[in-house]
Amino acid sequence: MSANLRFRNPELAQNIAKKIREVAPKKGQVKICHVCGTHEWTITHFGLRSLLPENVEVIAGPGCPVCIVPAAEIDEAVLLAKQGQVITCFGDLLRVPGSESSLLEAKAAGADVRIVYALSDAVEMAKKEPEKDFVFHAVGFETTAPITAVEALGDLPKNFSFLVSHRLIPPAMELLLGVGDLEIDGFLAPGHVSAIIGLKPYELFTRVYRMPTVVAGFEPNDVLMAIYMVVKQHSENDAKLENEYSRVVKPEGNKKAQEMIEKAFEVVAGNWRGIGRLPDSALQLRESLAQYDARKKYGVKVEQGKDILLGCECHLVIIGKIKPKECPMFLKACTPAKPVGACMVSSEGTCRVWAKNVAANSP
Amino acid sequence: MLMCLAIPAKILSLQGEKAQVDFGQGVLRDVNVSLVEAKLGDYVLVHAGYAIQILEEKEALETLSLWNDVLASTGE
C-alpha cells in the first residue's frame, strides 16, 4: 500500500484507537486542544471522536483564521469597498459579518469585491486594470503570512495594497492556558503553521506550562497518532514536544518563509474576534512598505466593531469552552445557509464543520 | 477554501519563481515556488497557490515504520 493510503487506512486507525485506550488513564479526563480548522475538519469528517475512550476529549481552539478576524477589520474592508477600491479576498471571508455589513452585502450594494484563489491572481488583476485601486484583505496565520510577504517584497504595481489581518498562533495557545476552567492537558499543534515556524515557538508550552505538545498532520491517522502521543505523555506525567508530522515539518521550519515574514512585517498587538486584544499576536507591514499598507494609504482605521451578535456564542466556541451544539442558536437561528456568527461562516469554523456532519460528534 | 489546508503536488516544470504542478488526476496548475528550494519532480505542499514546503517521501515512510513499531509493541 502506498504511503499516502496508509495515512487513511481504517484498520490502522482501529489499531491506533486501541493503543489510545491502552494508555488512557483509568480515572479522570484528558482534554486535548487543537488550534486548527483543518484538524477539526479531519476529526469531524472521519468521526474520530467516536474512536476515543469516553475520558479522552478533543476540543477545538481558535484555529479558524477567518473566524477570528474582528468585525472592525471587516468594517475597514467594507469601508474601502464603499470608497471605490476593489477588494480582493479568499471566498471564506466574503460572508464574515462586520458590525453592519459583510463584504458580500457590500458587493450586493454595488461595491467591487472579488474572490481570488491565490494572492498572485489579485496582483495580476491590478496589473491588467491600472485605472483601479486594488486592496487584498490578507487573512491567515503563519501558513499564509509568508505569501503576503513574498508579494509585498516583490514587484507590486502602484495600485495594489494590503489590508493585513494576519494573526499568530502561539499567543492564542498561551491565552487558552490562562482560561481558568478550560483545564487543557495537552496540545495538538497545527501542522502547516509548524511547517513555517518550526518547533521552537512551542517550547514555551512544554517548558513553562508542562503541556504535552505534539505537532500533527491532517490525515485521520496522523491526528489519531498525535492524540495517542499526547495521551501517553499525559499518563506518564511527561511534557515533551513531539513531531508526528515530520514528513512536512522540519524542526527549524521553513527558514526562507520566516525571513520573508521578518523582512515584511513587525509583530504588534492584535484584536481577535470573541477573544479580545492579545499582545504580540498580529502582523503589520513595516514602515518601509507603508505604501502597500491600505490602512495608511487610505487613512482607514476602525477601532471598535460589533464582534458578537446578541445570542451568538461564537466567543465561547472559538476558545473551546462550549461545543457548537451547546449554543442555543446552532442549526436553529444559525445555519450554514444563514449564518449568524463567524464560526458558522467559514468552512473552517467549528460550527460550520459540525453543521456539515452533525452525527459525527453526537455521543 | 480551508485556510490552513495545503495539498501535495508534483513539480512538472520550473521557470523562475513559477512552476507547473500536478495535483493528481490531471489537475495541473501554476504555483509560486519562491518560498522553497524545489527541484523538478519534487513533491511540494501547496497552500493558496504557493508552495510552502517540500514533502519528504523518506520521512513519510519512516513515520509509517515508526507507527508500526508502536503498534507492534504489546499492550499491557
PDB file of C-alpha atoms in Angstrom, chain B:
ATOM      1  CA  MET B   1     -11.239  27.088   0.813  1.00  0.00           C
ATOM      2  CA  LEU B   2      -9.621  25.944   4.026  1.00  0.00           C
ATOM      3  CA  MET B   3      -7.045  28.482   5.094  1.00  0.00           C
ATOM      4  CA  CYS B   4      -4.641  26.062   6.695  1.00  0.00           C
ATOM      5  CA  LEU B   5      -5.182  23.409   4.096  1.00  0.00           C
ATOM      6  CA  ALA B   6      -2.210  22.546   1.931  1.00  0.00           C
ATOM      7  CA  ILE B   7      -2.228  19.941  -0.797  1.00  0.00           C
ATOM      8  CA  PRO B   8       0.708  17.914  -2.140  1.00  0.00           C
ATOM      9  CA  ALA B   9       1.558  18.323  -5.811  1.00  0.00           C
ATOM     10  CA  LYS B  10       4.397  17.211  -8.077  1.00  0.00           C
ATOM     11  CA  ILE B  11       6.542  19.740  -9.907  1.00  0.00           C
ATOM     12  CA  LEU B  12       6.372  19.156 -13.673  1.00  0.00           C
ATOM     13  CA  SER B  13       8.250  22.213 -14.888  1.00  0.00           C
ATOM     14  CA  LEU B  14      10.046  25.162 -13.351  1.00  0.00           C
ATOM     15  CA  GLN B  15      10.554  28.674 -14.634  1.00  0.00           C
ATOM     16  CA  GLY B  16      11.957  31.174 -12.151  1.00  0.00           C
ATOM     17  CA  GLU B  17       9.527  31.506  -9.256  1.00  0.00           C
ATOM     18  CA  LYS B  18       6.734  29.802 -11.179  1.00  0.00           C
ATOM     19  CA  ALA B  19       6.191  26.081 -11.509  1.00  0.00           C
ATOM     20  CA  GLN B  20       3.600  23.934 -13.171  1.00  0.00           C
ATOM     21  CA  VAL B  21       2.442  21.282 -10.719  1.00  0.00           C
ATOM     22  CA  ASP B  22       0.265  18.194 -10.898  1.00  0.00           C
ATOM     23  CA  PHE B  23      -2.223  17.714  -8.044  1.00  0.00           C
ATOM     24  CA  GLY B  24      -3.031  14.247  -9.389  1.00  0.00           C
ATOM     25  CA  GLN B  25      -5.895  13.072 -11.590  1.00  0.00           C
ATOM     26  CA  GLY B  26      -4.872  15.541 -14.290  1.00  0.00           C
ATOM     27  CA  VAL B  27      -5.313  18.701 -12.242  1.00  0.00           C
ATOM     28  CA  LEU B  28      -2.472  20.967 -13.347  1.00  0.00           C
ATOM     29  CA  ARG B  29      -1.847  24.461 -12.055  1.00  0.00           C
ATOM     30  CA  ASP B  30       0.803  27.136 -11.975  1.00  0.00           C
ATOM     31  CA  VAL B  31       2.063  27.852  -8.491  1.00  0.00           C
ATOM     32  CA  ASN B  32       4.650  30.184  -6.983  1.00  0.00           C
ATOM     33  CA  VAL B  33       7.700  28.363  -5.604  1.00  0.00           C
ATOM     34  CA  SER B  34       9.716  31.283  -4.239  1.00  0.00           C
ATOM     35  CA  LEU B  35       9.340  30.068  -0.621  1.00  0.00           C
ATOM     36  CA  VAL B  36      11.016  26.689  -1.260  1.00  0.00           C
ATOM     37  CA  GLU B  37      14.141  25.326  -2.946  1.00  0.00           C
ATOM     38  CA  ALA B  38      12.269  22.888  -5.139  1.00  0.00           C
ATOM     39  CA  LYS B  39      13.629  20.745  -7.951  1.00  0.00           C
ATOM     40  CA  LEU B  40      11.890  19.137 -10.897  1.00  0.00           C
ATOM     41  CA  GLY B  41       9.995  16.045  -9.715  1.00  0.00           C
ATOM     42  CA  ASP B  42       9.814  17.164  -6.077  1.00  0.00           C
ATOM     43  CA  TYR B  43       6.539  16.924  -4.218  1.00  0.00           C
ATOM     44  CA  VAL B  44       5.610  20.257  -2.672  1.00  0.00           C
ATOM     45  CA  LEU B  45       2.854  21.271  -0.297  1.00  0.00           C
ATOM     46  CA  VAL B  46       0.750  23.968  -1.962  1.00  0.00           C
ATOM     47  CA  HIS B  47      -1.199  26.496   0.092  1.00  0.00           C
ATOM     48  CA  ALA B  48      -3.332  29.093  -1.716  1.00  0.00           C
ATOM     49  CA  GLY B  49      -1.262  28.947  -4.889  1.00  0.00           C
ATOM     50  CA  TYR B  50       2.165  28.986  -3.219  1.00  0.00           C
ATOM     51  CA  ALA B  51       4.424  26.052  -2.350  1.00  0.00           C
ATOM     52  CA  ILE B  52       5.211  26.312   1.362  1.00  0.00           C
ATOM     53  CA  GLN B  53       7.298  23.192   1.945  1.00  0.00           C
ATOM     54  CA  ILE B  54       8.872  20.231   0.195  1.00  0.00           C
ATOM     55  CA  LEU B  55       7.413  16.832   1.108  1.00  0.00           C
ATOM     56  CA  GLU B  56       9.932  14.190   2.078  1.00  0.00           C
ATOM     57  CA  GLU B  57       8.954  10.711   0.944  1.00  0.00           C
ATOM     58  CA  LYS B  58      11.710   9.212   3.070  1.00  0.00           C
ATOM     59  CA  GLU B  59      10.230  10.888   6.153  1.00  0.00           C
ATOM     60  CA  ALA B  60       6.748   9.650   5.228  1.00  0.00           C
ATOM     61  CA  LEU B  61       7.977   6.067   5.076  1.00  0.00           C
ATOM     62  CA  GLU B  62       9.912   6.452   8.309  1.00  0.00           C
ATOM     63  CA  THR B  63       6.798   7.798  10.039  1.00  0.00           C
ATOM     64  CA  LEU B  64       4.865   4.728   8.978  1.00  0.00           C
ATOM     65  CA  SER B  65       7.571   2.353  10.110  1.00  0.00           C
ATOM     66  CA  LEU B  66       7.683   4.165  13.457  1.00  0.00           C
ATOM     67  CA  TRP B  67       3.921   3.704  13.772  1.00  0.00           C
ATOM     68  CA  ASN B  68       4.277   0.035  13.007  1.00  0.00           C
ATOM     69  CA  ASP B  69       6.789  -0.280  15.838  1.00  0.00           C
ATOM     70  CA  VAL B  70       4.457   1.478  18.262  1.00  0.00           C
ATOM     71  CA  LEU B  71       1.514  -0.660  17.243  1.00  0.00           C
ATOM     72  CA  ALA B  72       3.512  -3.870  17.337  1.00  0.00           C
ATOM     73  CA  SER B  73       4.510  -3.302  20.952  1.00  0.00           C
ATOM     74  CA  THR B  74       2.123  -5.381  23.015  1.00  0.00           C
ATOM     75  CA  GLY B  75      -0.276  -3.511  25.218  1.00  0.00           C
ATOM     76  CA  GLU B  76      -0.262  -4.195  28.924  1.00  0.00           C
TER      77      GLU B  76
END
